[in-house]
Structures are given as C-alpha cells and as structure tokens.
Coordinates of C-alpha atoms in Angstrom, one line a residue:
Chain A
X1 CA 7.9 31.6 66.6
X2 CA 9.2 28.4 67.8
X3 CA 11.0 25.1 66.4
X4 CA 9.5 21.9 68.0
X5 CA 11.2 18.4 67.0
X6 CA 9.8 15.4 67.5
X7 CA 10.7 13.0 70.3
X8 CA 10.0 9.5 71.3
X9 CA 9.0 7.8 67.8
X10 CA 5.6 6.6 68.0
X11 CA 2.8 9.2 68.7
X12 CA 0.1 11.4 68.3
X13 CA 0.3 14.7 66.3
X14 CA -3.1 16.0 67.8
X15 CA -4.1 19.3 69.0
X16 CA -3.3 18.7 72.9
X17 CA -0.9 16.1 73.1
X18 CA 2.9 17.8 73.8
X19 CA 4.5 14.7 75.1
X20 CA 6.3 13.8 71.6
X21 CA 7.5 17.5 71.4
X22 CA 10.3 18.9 72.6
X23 CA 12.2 22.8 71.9
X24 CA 15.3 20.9 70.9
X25 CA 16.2 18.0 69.0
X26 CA 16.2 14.9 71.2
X27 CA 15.5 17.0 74.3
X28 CA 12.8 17.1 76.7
X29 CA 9.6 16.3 76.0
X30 CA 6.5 18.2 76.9
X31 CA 7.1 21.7 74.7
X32 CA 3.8 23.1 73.3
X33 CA 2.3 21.7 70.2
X34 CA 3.4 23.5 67.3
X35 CA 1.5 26.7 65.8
X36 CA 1.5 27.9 62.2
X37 CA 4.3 30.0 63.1
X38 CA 6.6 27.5 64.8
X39 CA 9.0 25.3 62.8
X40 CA 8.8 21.4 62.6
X41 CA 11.3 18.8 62.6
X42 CA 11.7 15.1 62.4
X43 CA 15.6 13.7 62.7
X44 CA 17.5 11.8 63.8
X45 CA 16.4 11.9 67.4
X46 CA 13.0 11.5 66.6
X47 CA 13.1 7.8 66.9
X48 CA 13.7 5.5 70.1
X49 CA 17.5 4.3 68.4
X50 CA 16.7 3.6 64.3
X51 CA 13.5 1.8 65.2
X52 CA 10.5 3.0 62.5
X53 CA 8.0 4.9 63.9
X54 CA 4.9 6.6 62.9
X55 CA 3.7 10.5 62.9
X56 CA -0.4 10.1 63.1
X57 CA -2.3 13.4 62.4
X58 CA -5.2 13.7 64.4
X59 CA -7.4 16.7 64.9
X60 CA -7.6 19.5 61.8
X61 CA -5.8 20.8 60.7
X62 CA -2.2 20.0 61.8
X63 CA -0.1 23.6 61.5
X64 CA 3.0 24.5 61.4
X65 CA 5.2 26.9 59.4
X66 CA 8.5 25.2 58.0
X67 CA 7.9 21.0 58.1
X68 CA 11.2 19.8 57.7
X69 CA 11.8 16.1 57.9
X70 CA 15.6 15.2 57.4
X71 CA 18.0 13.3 59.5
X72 CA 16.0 10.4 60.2
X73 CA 17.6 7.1 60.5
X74 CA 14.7 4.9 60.9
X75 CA 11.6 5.0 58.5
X76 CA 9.0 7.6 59.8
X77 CA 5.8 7.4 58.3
X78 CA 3.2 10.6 58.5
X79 CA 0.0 8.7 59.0
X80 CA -3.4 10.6 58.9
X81 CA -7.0 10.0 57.6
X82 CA -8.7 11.8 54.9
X83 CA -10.5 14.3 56.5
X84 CA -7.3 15.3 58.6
X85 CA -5.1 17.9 56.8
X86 CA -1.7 19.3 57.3
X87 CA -1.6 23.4 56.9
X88 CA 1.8 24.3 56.0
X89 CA 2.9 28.2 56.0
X90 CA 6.2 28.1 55.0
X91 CA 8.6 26.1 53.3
X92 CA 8.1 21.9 52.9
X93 CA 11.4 19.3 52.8
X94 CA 10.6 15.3 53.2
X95 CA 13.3 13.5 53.2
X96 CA 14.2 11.1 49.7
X97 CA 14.5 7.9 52.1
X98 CA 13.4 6.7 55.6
X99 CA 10.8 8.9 54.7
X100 CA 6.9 8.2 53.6
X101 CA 3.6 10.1 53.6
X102 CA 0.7 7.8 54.0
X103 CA -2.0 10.6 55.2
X104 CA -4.4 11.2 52.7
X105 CA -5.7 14.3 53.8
X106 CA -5.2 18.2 52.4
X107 CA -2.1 19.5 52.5
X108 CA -2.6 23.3 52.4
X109 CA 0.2 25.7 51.7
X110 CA -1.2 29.2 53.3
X111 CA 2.5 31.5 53.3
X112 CA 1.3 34.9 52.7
X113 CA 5.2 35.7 51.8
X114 CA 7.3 34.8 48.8
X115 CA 10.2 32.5 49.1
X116 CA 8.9 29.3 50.0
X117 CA 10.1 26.0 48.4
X118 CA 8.7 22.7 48.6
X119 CA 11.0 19.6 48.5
X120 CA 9.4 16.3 48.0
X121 CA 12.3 13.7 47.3
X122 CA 10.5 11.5 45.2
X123 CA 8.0 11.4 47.9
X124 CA 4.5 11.8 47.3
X125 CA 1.4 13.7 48.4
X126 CA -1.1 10.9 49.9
X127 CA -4.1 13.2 49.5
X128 CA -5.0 16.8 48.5
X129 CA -2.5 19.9 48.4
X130 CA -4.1 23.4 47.6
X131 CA -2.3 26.3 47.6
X132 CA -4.2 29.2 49.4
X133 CA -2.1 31.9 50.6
X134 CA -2.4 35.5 49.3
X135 CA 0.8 36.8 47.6
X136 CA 2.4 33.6 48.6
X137 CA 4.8 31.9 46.6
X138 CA 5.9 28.4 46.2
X139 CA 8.9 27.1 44.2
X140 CA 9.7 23.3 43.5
X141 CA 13.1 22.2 44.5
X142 CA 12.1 18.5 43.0
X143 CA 9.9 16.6 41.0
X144 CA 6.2 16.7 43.0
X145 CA 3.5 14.2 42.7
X146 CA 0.1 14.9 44.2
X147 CA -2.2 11.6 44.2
X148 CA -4.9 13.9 45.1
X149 CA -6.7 16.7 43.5
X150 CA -4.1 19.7 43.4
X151 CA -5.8 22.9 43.5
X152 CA -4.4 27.0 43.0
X153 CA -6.6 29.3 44.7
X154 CA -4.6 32.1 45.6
X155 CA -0.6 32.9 45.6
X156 CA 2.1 32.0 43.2
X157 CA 3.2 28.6 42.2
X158 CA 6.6 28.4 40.4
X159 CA 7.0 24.8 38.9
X160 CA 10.6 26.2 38.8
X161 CA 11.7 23.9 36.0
X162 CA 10.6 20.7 37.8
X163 CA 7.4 18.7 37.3
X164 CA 4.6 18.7 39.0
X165 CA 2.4 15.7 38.6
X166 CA -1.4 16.2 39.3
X167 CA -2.5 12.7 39.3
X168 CA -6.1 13.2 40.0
X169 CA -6.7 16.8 38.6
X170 CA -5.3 20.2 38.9
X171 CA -7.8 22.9 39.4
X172 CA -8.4 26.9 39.8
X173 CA -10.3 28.1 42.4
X174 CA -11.7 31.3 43.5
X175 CA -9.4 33.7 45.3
X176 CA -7.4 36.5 44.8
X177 CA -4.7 36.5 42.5
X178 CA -3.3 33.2 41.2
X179 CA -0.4 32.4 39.0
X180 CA 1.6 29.5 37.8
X181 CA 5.0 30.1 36.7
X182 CA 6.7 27.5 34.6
X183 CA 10.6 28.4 34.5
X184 CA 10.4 25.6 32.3
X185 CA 8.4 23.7 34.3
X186 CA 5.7 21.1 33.5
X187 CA 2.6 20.5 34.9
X188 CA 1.0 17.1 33.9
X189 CA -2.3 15.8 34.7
X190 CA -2.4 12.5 34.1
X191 CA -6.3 11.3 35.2
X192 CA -9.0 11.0 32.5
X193 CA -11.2 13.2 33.4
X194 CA -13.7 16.2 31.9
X195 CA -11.9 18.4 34.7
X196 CA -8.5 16.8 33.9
X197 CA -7.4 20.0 34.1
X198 CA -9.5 22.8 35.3
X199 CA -9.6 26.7 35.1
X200 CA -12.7 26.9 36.9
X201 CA -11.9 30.2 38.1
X202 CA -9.9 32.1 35.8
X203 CA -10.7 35.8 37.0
X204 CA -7.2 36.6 38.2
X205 CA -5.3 33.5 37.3
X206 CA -2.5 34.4 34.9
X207 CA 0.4 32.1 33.8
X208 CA 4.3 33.3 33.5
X209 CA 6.8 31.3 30.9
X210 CA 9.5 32.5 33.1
X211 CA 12.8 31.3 31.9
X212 CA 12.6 28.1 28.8
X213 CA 9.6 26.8 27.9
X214 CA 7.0 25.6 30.2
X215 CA 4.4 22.5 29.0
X216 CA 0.8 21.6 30.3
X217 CA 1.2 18.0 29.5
X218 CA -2.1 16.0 29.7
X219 CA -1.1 12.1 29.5
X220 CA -4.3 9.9 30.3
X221 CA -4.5 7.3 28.1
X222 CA -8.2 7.4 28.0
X223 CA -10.5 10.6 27.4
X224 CA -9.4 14.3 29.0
X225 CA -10.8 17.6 29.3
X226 CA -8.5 20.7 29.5
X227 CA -10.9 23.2 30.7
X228 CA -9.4 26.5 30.1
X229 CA -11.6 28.7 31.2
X230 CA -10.5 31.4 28.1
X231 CA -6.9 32.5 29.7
X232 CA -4.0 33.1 28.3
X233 CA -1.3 29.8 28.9
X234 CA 2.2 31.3 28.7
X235 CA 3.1 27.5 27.9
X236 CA 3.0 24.3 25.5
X237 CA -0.2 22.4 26.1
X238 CA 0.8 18.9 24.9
X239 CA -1.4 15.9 23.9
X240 CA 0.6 12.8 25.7
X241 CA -1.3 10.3 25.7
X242 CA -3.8 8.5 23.8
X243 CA -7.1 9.8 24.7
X244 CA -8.7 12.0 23.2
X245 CA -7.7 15.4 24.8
X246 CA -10.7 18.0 24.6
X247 CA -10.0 21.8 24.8
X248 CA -12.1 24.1 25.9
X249 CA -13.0 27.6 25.8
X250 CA -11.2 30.5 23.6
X251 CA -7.9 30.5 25.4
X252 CA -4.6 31.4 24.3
X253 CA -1.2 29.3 24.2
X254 CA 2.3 29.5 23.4
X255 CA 2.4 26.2 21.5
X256 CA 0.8 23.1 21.0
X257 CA 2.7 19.8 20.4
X258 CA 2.1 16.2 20.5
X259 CA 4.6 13.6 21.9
X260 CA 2.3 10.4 21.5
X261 CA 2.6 10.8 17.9
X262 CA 5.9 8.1 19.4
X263 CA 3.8 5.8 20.2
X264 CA 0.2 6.1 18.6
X265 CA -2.7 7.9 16.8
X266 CA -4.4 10.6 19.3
X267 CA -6.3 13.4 19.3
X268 CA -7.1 16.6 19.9
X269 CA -10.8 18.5 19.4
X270 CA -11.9 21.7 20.5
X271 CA -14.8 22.6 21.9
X272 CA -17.3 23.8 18.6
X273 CA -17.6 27.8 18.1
X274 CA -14.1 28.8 20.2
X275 CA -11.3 30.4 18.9
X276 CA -7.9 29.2 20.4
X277 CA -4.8 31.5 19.3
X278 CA -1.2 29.8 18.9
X279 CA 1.9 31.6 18.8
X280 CA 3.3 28.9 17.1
X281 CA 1.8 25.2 16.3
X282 CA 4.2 22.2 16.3
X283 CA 1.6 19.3 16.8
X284 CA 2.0 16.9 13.9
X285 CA 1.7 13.0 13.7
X286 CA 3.5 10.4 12.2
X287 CA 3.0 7.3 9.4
X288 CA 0.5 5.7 10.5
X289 CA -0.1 7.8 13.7
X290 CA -2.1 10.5 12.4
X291 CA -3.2 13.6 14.6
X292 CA -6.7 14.1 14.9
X293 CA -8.1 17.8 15.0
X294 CA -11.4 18.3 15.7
X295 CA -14.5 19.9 17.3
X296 CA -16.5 17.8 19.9
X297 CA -19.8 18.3 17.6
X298 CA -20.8 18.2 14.6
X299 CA -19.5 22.1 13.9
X300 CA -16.8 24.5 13.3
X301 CA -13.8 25.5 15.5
X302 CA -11.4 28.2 15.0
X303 CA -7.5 27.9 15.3
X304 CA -5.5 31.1 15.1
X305 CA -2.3 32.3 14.4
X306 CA -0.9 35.6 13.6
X307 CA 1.8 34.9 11.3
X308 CA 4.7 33.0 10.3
X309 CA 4.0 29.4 8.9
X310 CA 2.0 26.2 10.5
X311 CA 4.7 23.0 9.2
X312 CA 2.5 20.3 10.4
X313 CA 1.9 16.8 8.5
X314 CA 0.1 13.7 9.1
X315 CA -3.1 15.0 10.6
X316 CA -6.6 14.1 9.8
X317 CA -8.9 17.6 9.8
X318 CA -12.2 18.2 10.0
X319 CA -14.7 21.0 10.8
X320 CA -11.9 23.1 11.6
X321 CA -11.0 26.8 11.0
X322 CA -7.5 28.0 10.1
X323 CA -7.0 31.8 10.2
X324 CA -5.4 34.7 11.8
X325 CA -2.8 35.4 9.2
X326 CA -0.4 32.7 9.4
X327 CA 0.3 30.1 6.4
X328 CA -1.6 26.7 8.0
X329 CA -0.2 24.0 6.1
X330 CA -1.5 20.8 7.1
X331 CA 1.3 18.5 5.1
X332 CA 1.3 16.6 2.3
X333 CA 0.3 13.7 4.2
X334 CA -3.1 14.9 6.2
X335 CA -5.8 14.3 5.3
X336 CA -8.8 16.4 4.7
X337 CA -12.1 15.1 6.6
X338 CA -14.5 18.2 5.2
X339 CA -15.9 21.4 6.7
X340 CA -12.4 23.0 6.8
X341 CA -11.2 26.5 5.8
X342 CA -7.9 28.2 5.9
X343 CA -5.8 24.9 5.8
X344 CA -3.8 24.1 2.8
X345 CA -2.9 20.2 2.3
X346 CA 0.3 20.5 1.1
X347 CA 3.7 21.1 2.3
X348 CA 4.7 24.5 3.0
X349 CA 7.3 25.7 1.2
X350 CA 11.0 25.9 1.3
X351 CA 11.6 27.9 4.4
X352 CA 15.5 28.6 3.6
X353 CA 17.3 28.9 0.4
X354 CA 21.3 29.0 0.4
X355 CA 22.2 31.3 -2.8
X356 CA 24.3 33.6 -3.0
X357 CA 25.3 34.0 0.6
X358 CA 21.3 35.3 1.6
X359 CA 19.5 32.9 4.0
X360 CA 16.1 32.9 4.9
X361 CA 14.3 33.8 1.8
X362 CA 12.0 32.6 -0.7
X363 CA 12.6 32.3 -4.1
X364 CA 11.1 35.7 -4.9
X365 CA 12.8 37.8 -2.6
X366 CA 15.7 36.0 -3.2
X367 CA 15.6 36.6 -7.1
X368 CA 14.7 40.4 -6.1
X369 CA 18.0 40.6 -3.8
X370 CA 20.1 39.0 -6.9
X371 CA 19.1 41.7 -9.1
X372 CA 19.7 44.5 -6.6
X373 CA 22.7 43.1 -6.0
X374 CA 24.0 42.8 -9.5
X375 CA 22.6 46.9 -10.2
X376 CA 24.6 47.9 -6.7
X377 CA 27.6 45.9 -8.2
X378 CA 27.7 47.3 -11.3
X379 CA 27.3 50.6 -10.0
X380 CA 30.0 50.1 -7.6
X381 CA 32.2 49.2 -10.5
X382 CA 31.5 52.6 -12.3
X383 CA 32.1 54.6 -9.9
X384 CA 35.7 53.1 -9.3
X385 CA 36.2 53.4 -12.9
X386 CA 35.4 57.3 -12.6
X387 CA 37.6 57.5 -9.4
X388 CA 40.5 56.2 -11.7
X389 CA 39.4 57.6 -14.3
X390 CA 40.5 61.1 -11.9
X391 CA 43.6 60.1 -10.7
X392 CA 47.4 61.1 -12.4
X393 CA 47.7 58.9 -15.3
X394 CA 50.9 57.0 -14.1
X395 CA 48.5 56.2 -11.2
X396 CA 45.6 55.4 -13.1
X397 CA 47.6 53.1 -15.4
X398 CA 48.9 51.0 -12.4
X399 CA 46.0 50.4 -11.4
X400 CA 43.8 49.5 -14.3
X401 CA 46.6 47.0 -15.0
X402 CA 46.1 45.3 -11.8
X403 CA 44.5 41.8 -12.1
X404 CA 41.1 42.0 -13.1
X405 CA 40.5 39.4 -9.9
X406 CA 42.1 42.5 -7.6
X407 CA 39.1 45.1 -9.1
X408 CA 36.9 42.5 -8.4
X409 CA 37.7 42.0 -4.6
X410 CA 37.5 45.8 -4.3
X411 CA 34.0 46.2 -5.9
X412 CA 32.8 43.5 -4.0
X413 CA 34.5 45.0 -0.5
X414 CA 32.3 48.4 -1.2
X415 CA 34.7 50.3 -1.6
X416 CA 34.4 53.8 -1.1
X417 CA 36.2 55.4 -4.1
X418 CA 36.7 58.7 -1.8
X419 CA 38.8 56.5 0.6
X420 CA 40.5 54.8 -2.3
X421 CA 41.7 58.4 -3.9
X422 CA 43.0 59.3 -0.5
X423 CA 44.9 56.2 0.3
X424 CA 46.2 56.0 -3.6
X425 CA 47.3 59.8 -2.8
X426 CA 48.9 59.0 0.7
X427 CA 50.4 56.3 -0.6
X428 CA 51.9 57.9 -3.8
X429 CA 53.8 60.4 -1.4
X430 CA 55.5 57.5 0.4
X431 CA 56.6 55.6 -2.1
X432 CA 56.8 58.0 -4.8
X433 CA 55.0 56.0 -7.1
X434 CA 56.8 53.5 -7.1
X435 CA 54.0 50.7 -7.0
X436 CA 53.5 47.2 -8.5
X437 CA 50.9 45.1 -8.4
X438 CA 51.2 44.1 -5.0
X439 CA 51.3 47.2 -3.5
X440 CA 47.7 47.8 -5.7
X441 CA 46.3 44.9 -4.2
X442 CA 47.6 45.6 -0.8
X443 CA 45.7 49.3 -1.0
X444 CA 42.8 47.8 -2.3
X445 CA 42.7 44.8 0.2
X446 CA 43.0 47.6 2.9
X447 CA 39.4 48.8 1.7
Chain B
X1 CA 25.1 21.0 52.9
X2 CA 23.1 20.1 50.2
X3 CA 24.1 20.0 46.7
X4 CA 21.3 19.8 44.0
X5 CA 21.5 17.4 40.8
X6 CA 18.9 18.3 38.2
X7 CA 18.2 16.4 35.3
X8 CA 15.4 15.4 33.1
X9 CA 13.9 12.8 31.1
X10 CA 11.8 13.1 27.8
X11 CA 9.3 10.4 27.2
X12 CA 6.2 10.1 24.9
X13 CA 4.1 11.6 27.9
X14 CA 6.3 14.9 27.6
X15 CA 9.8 16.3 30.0
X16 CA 9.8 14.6 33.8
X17 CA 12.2 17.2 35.2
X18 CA 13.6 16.7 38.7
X19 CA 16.2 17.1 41.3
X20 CA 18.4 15.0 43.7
X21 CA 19.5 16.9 46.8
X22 CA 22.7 14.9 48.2
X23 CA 25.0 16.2 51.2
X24 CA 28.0 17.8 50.1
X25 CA 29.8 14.9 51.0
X26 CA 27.9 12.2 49.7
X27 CA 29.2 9.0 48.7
X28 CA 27.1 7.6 46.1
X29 CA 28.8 6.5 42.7
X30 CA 28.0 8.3 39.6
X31 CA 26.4 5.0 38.3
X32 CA 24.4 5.1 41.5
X33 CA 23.6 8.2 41.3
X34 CA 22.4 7.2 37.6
X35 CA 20.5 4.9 39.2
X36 CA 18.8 7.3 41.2
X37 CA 17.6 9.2 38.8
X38 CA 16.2 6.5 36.8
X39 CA 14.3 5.2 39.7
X40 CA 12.6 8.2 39.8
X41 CA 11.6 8.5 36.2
X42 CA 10.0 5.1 36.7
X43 CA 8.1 5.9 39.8
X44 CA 6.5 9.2 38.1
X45 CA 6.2 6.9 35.2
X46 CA 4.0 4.6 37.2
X47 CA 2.0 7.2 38.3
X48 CA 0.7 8.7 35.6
X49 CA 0.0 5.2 33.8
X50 CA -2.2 4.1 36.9
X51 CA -3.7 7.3 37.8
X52 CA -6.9 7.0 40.4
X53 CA -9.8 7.2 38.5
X54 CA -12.3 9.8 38.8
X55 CA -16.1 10.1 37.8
X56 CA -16.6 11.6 34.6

C-alpha cells in the first residue's frame, strides 16, 4: 500500500504511464501507477501553478483504494470515455469546487471492509456506479447524484440520512448479500422508466430503517415502475411526481405517502393479483388533486394492513382490496370507482376524545371507563366512611365536619383508608387531638 | 479539519438531504453559506426534472 499524487497537470491516467505520479505531493514524478491498494490524490500540487488541468482515464479499469481529490487550486476535470471505469476500494472525497467529473464510465466501489464513505460535494457521477464488494459498506457523507444507472450487487449501502439521487435507475443485481440502509436516508429515482427502480435480484437483498425514517421517492413526471421484486422495504415508498407510479410484486413497506398531492393529481396502481402489506398508509390527495389507486388491468389488487386505522381522503379507488385487519377509510371525499372491498368511504372516526382526563378512546370505551370510574369512586367513598366510622368519636367528628370539598380531594387521591387510620392515630398523639380543619385537610392532602 | 453542515429541504418530490463539508476555519458568511445550500437544492432539483431518458 502506497499513496500516489498527481503531478504536472495535464495527463494520462493509463495503465503504464508513471510520469504524472509521484510518492509525494508535488514531488518527483515517475512513482508507479497506482494499484487498488494504493491511495490517490489530486491537490494542490497537482497543477503546473493554478492552471486547470485535466485527469483522462484511459485503459480499464482505473484502480485505486482511497480517491481523494482536495486541495486543488485550479479546476481539475476527470475526463474518461464510457467504456473506461474507475474501480474504487476504499473511501471516495471530490472536492465541492475546482472540481468536476466528466467521465462517463462505471464507477465501481469493490471494499470488501466496512467503513467506507463516499463524499461527492455536489459533484456528480458522469456515468455508472455499482457497488460490488462482499461485506463492504458504503456511507454517504453528502448528497450523491448518479447520472448513470446505479446498481447494488453486493455489500452494504448506508444512504446515512443523505440522498442519493439515481437519475437513470437504481437496480439489484445478483450477488451475495445486499442491503440498503436508510438512516433516514432517501433514495430517489427520478427516470421514467418500467425499471425506474429495480429489485431484479432480491434473493439476499434486505433493507434497514436504521435511525428516522427512510423514503424510496420515485419523482418522474411521466410513467414509473417500482419493481419490487416481493421484499420487504424497511422505508416510505413515495409517489413524487406526476406519473403514474406502478408497483410491483407482493412486497412489504413501512409507509406509503404522496407529496405531489402539492402540486397535482397522480397515481399509484399495483400490479393485479399482489398483495402489498403497509405498516401504516399516509398517501392521501387533495381538492381537486385526487390520488389514484389502482391495478394496471382490468382486476383486483390487495392492500394490507394489520391494524390500527387507514385516515386517508381524496382518492379515487377502484378494483382494489382493503384488508388485513386495519380500519381502511378512504375519506369522505374519495371516490368509489367499483370493484372495491374492505374500503369504507367515509371519515374514520374521532381518534381522540378529551373527557374526563382519558385520551385516546372512543366513545364506547370512554363511556365504559366513566362508569368504572364512578363505581371505584363511590366505593372509595364508603370505605373512608367505614374507616371513620372506626375511629374515637372526637376523631371521627372532626373529620366528618371537614369541608365536604376536603373528602372529596381525598376520595379522588385513592386514599388508602389503612394509611389514613394510621396517620389520624400518629397524629392524634402529637397534637393531642387538638385538630381543626386545617390540620384535617393537611392529613388528608398528605394522602 | 473539516466541519460538516447538514441540512435538508422538503419539496413536492420528497426530502433532499445533504451536507457541506467546510474547513474548520472557513470564512463563508452564514448568508453564504445559505446560499450554498440552496444552490445545491436547485442543482438536485434540476436533475431529477431533466432526467436522461431511457427506453421503456
């Protein structure tokens, strides 16, 4: 393992040529051309003075483990044609400014270790980048934007809170094991495509929520396919944009939503004869910008959820399936386009009513607590009555002449009339009885 | 060294989440830095309204 900088601006980044490298930055030129475990960097001293300069690719693939370019004072750009690719096995940094990536080939991220980041600055990927490394991991430091097809064949890929933007498709391929991990990341795919996004290989490709809540935002403004491939999306697949989005395959997600419902009517339709299971549905439309659930053909889906209530409104339903367990209200403003079951076209109801200091329940479990309430009440009240009832007379006597409101704090406090006899008794020895009406309300207060 | 600045914008195509990573002793105003931010949520906004197209 090596590091290799980059010396007199323009050159060659081919498989023989060793004049633009040197061991050190802005030494000697003439050090071998980097391997996949050597280190790369562009700086500063990359450049003849702060003249641009360009980095051309040639020969595939380029290697190297870290590719850091940072430093530079003149605007390098990383040139290369399609079919040449950079492979990258460790971490990636470009630099936010005097930096750009023309080369439109693959970038391939092969670590086999965890730990690696990838730092784009706001730059983005001219071509391709698949990730390809068993038990690799890669987590984004920025914002990453691939104009190329990006691709998860084998390792982990941590959006780590950031977006990744997959411009022309994001796809699963066959490998070992694969796994995106959203740490409140999003993934968008943006293209309108039938592969928009693409589980074509789903053996071994799990998903992890991580920490918040992770999206799969599909934005194309014309037609999209999320092809899920039947796996389980630890995530929010969201409808953002105003092409149709298709789903499918029986898969499984966190949540559905649907942020063009600011802007316009969309839709979403599923693929006839699936089953997709929600742990919760929040994908409504607006006035005038009603939510379109479908199937693709002229049958049935099935949408699932386990429990709890669906509070959608303004959608426009048809040949769709509601079950699983859960209450599916569609809203009082959907619409019912035939060859539904399971959804019910109103409102749901109330989900909170404040009464009597309960929250969260309906109206008959809140009438059901009132009356328990009231019998526990009353019987708290006769059993303080039969404690007094026990106690010396002169004691008794004070007490029952306390303010009604007093016996009424006490009730309510639960009081537990053992407690009460004792502290009446401890009490009666220190002061020798000689109580008023505060010191009754000061015992039972202490309750 | 490298201090990070993340922040995030919400817009009708869902959450554009990113990062600056400035030196330690950077000089940039906070209304720069603003603007920074915002000129990356307009670049990703470019992108995914003028995505390449693809065969269907």
């Amino acid at each position: 393992m090596a590091d290799r900088y980059w010396i007199l601006g323009t050159g060659s980044w081919s498989s023989t040529n060793t004049v633009n490298w040197s061991a050190t930055s802005g030494g000697a030129g003439g050090a071998s051309v980097p391997t996949a475990a050597d280190d790369v960097y562009f700086d500063a001293n990359s450049n003849v003075l702060a003249t641009a300069f360009t980095v051309t690719m040639v020969d595939t693939p380029r290697v190297c483990k870290d590719f850091t370019a940072s430093g530079l004072d003149g605007t390098m750009t990383l040139a290369g044609i399609s079919s040449i690719g950079l492979t990258v096995s460790g971490s990636l940094t470009f630099q936010a400014t005097n930096f750009s990536a023309t080369y439109t080939g693959t970038t391939t991220f092969n670590a086999t270790t965890t730990g690696k980041t990838i730092t784009t600055n706001g730059v983005a990927f001219g071509g391709a980048v698949t990730f390809n490394g068993v038990g690799g991991s890669w987590a984004l430091q920025t914002a990453v934007t691939v104009s190329g097809a990006t691709t998860l064949t084998n390792g982990t890929l941590d959006l780590n809170g950031k977006t990744l933007t997959a411009a022309t498709r994001f796809a699963t391929a066959t490998g070992a094991l694969k796994n995106l991990t959203f740490n409140g990341g999003t993934l968008v795919s943006s293209i309108s495509s039938v592969t928009a996004f693409n589980n074509a290989a789903p053996t071994n490709f799990t998903t992890t929520a991580g920490t918040g809540t992770g999206t799969i935002s599909m934005t194309s403004a014309s037609a999209k396919t999320f092809v899920g491939g039947g796996s389980t999306f630890n995530c929010t697949i969201n409808q953002g944009g105003a092409g149709n989005l298709t789903i499918t395959g029986s898969n499984t997600f966190s949540n559905i939503t649907n942020t063009r419902k600011s802007t316009s009517a969309a839709s979403i339709l599923f693929t006839a004869g699936t089953t997709n299971t929600f742990a919760d549905w929040n994908a409504s439309g607006e006035s005038t910008r009603l939510l379109t659930i479908g199937s693709v053909t002229a049958a049935s889906h099935t949408l699932s959820k386990a429990s709890g209530t669906v509070s959608s409104d303004f959608l426009s339903i048809s040949r769709s399936t509601a079950t699983g367990g859960a209450g599916w209200y569609a809203g009082a403003n959907s619409t019912n386009g035939g060859n539904n079951s399971g959804w019910i076209f109103t409102a749901p109801p109330a989900p909170e009513i404040l009464l009597g200091g309960h929250f969260g329940f309906d109206e008959k479990k809140r009438d059901a607590q009132w009356a328990k309430d009231q019998k526990l009440e009353a019987q708290r009240k006769l059993k303080l009555q039969e404690a007094l009832f026990g106690l010396p007379p002169e004691i008794r006597e004070q007490i029952t002449t306390a303010p009604t409101q007093t016996i009424e704090v006490a009730v309510r406090n639960q009081i537990d009339y053992d407690l009460l006899m004792q502290k009446v008794k401890d009490l009666e020895v220190r002061v020798k009885l000689k109580r008023d009406e505060e010191d009754i309300a000061m015992i039972l207060e202490m309750m | 060294m490298t201090m990070k600045i993340d922040f995030s914008f919400s817009s009708q195509y869902g959450t554009f989440s990113d990062a600056l990573h400035l030196p330690d002793d950077h000089a940039f105003t906070d209304a720069e830095i603003e603007v920074m931010k915002q000129q990356r949520f307009d670049n990703w906004i470019a992108v995914i309204t003028a995505p390449p197209t693809e065969e269907v």
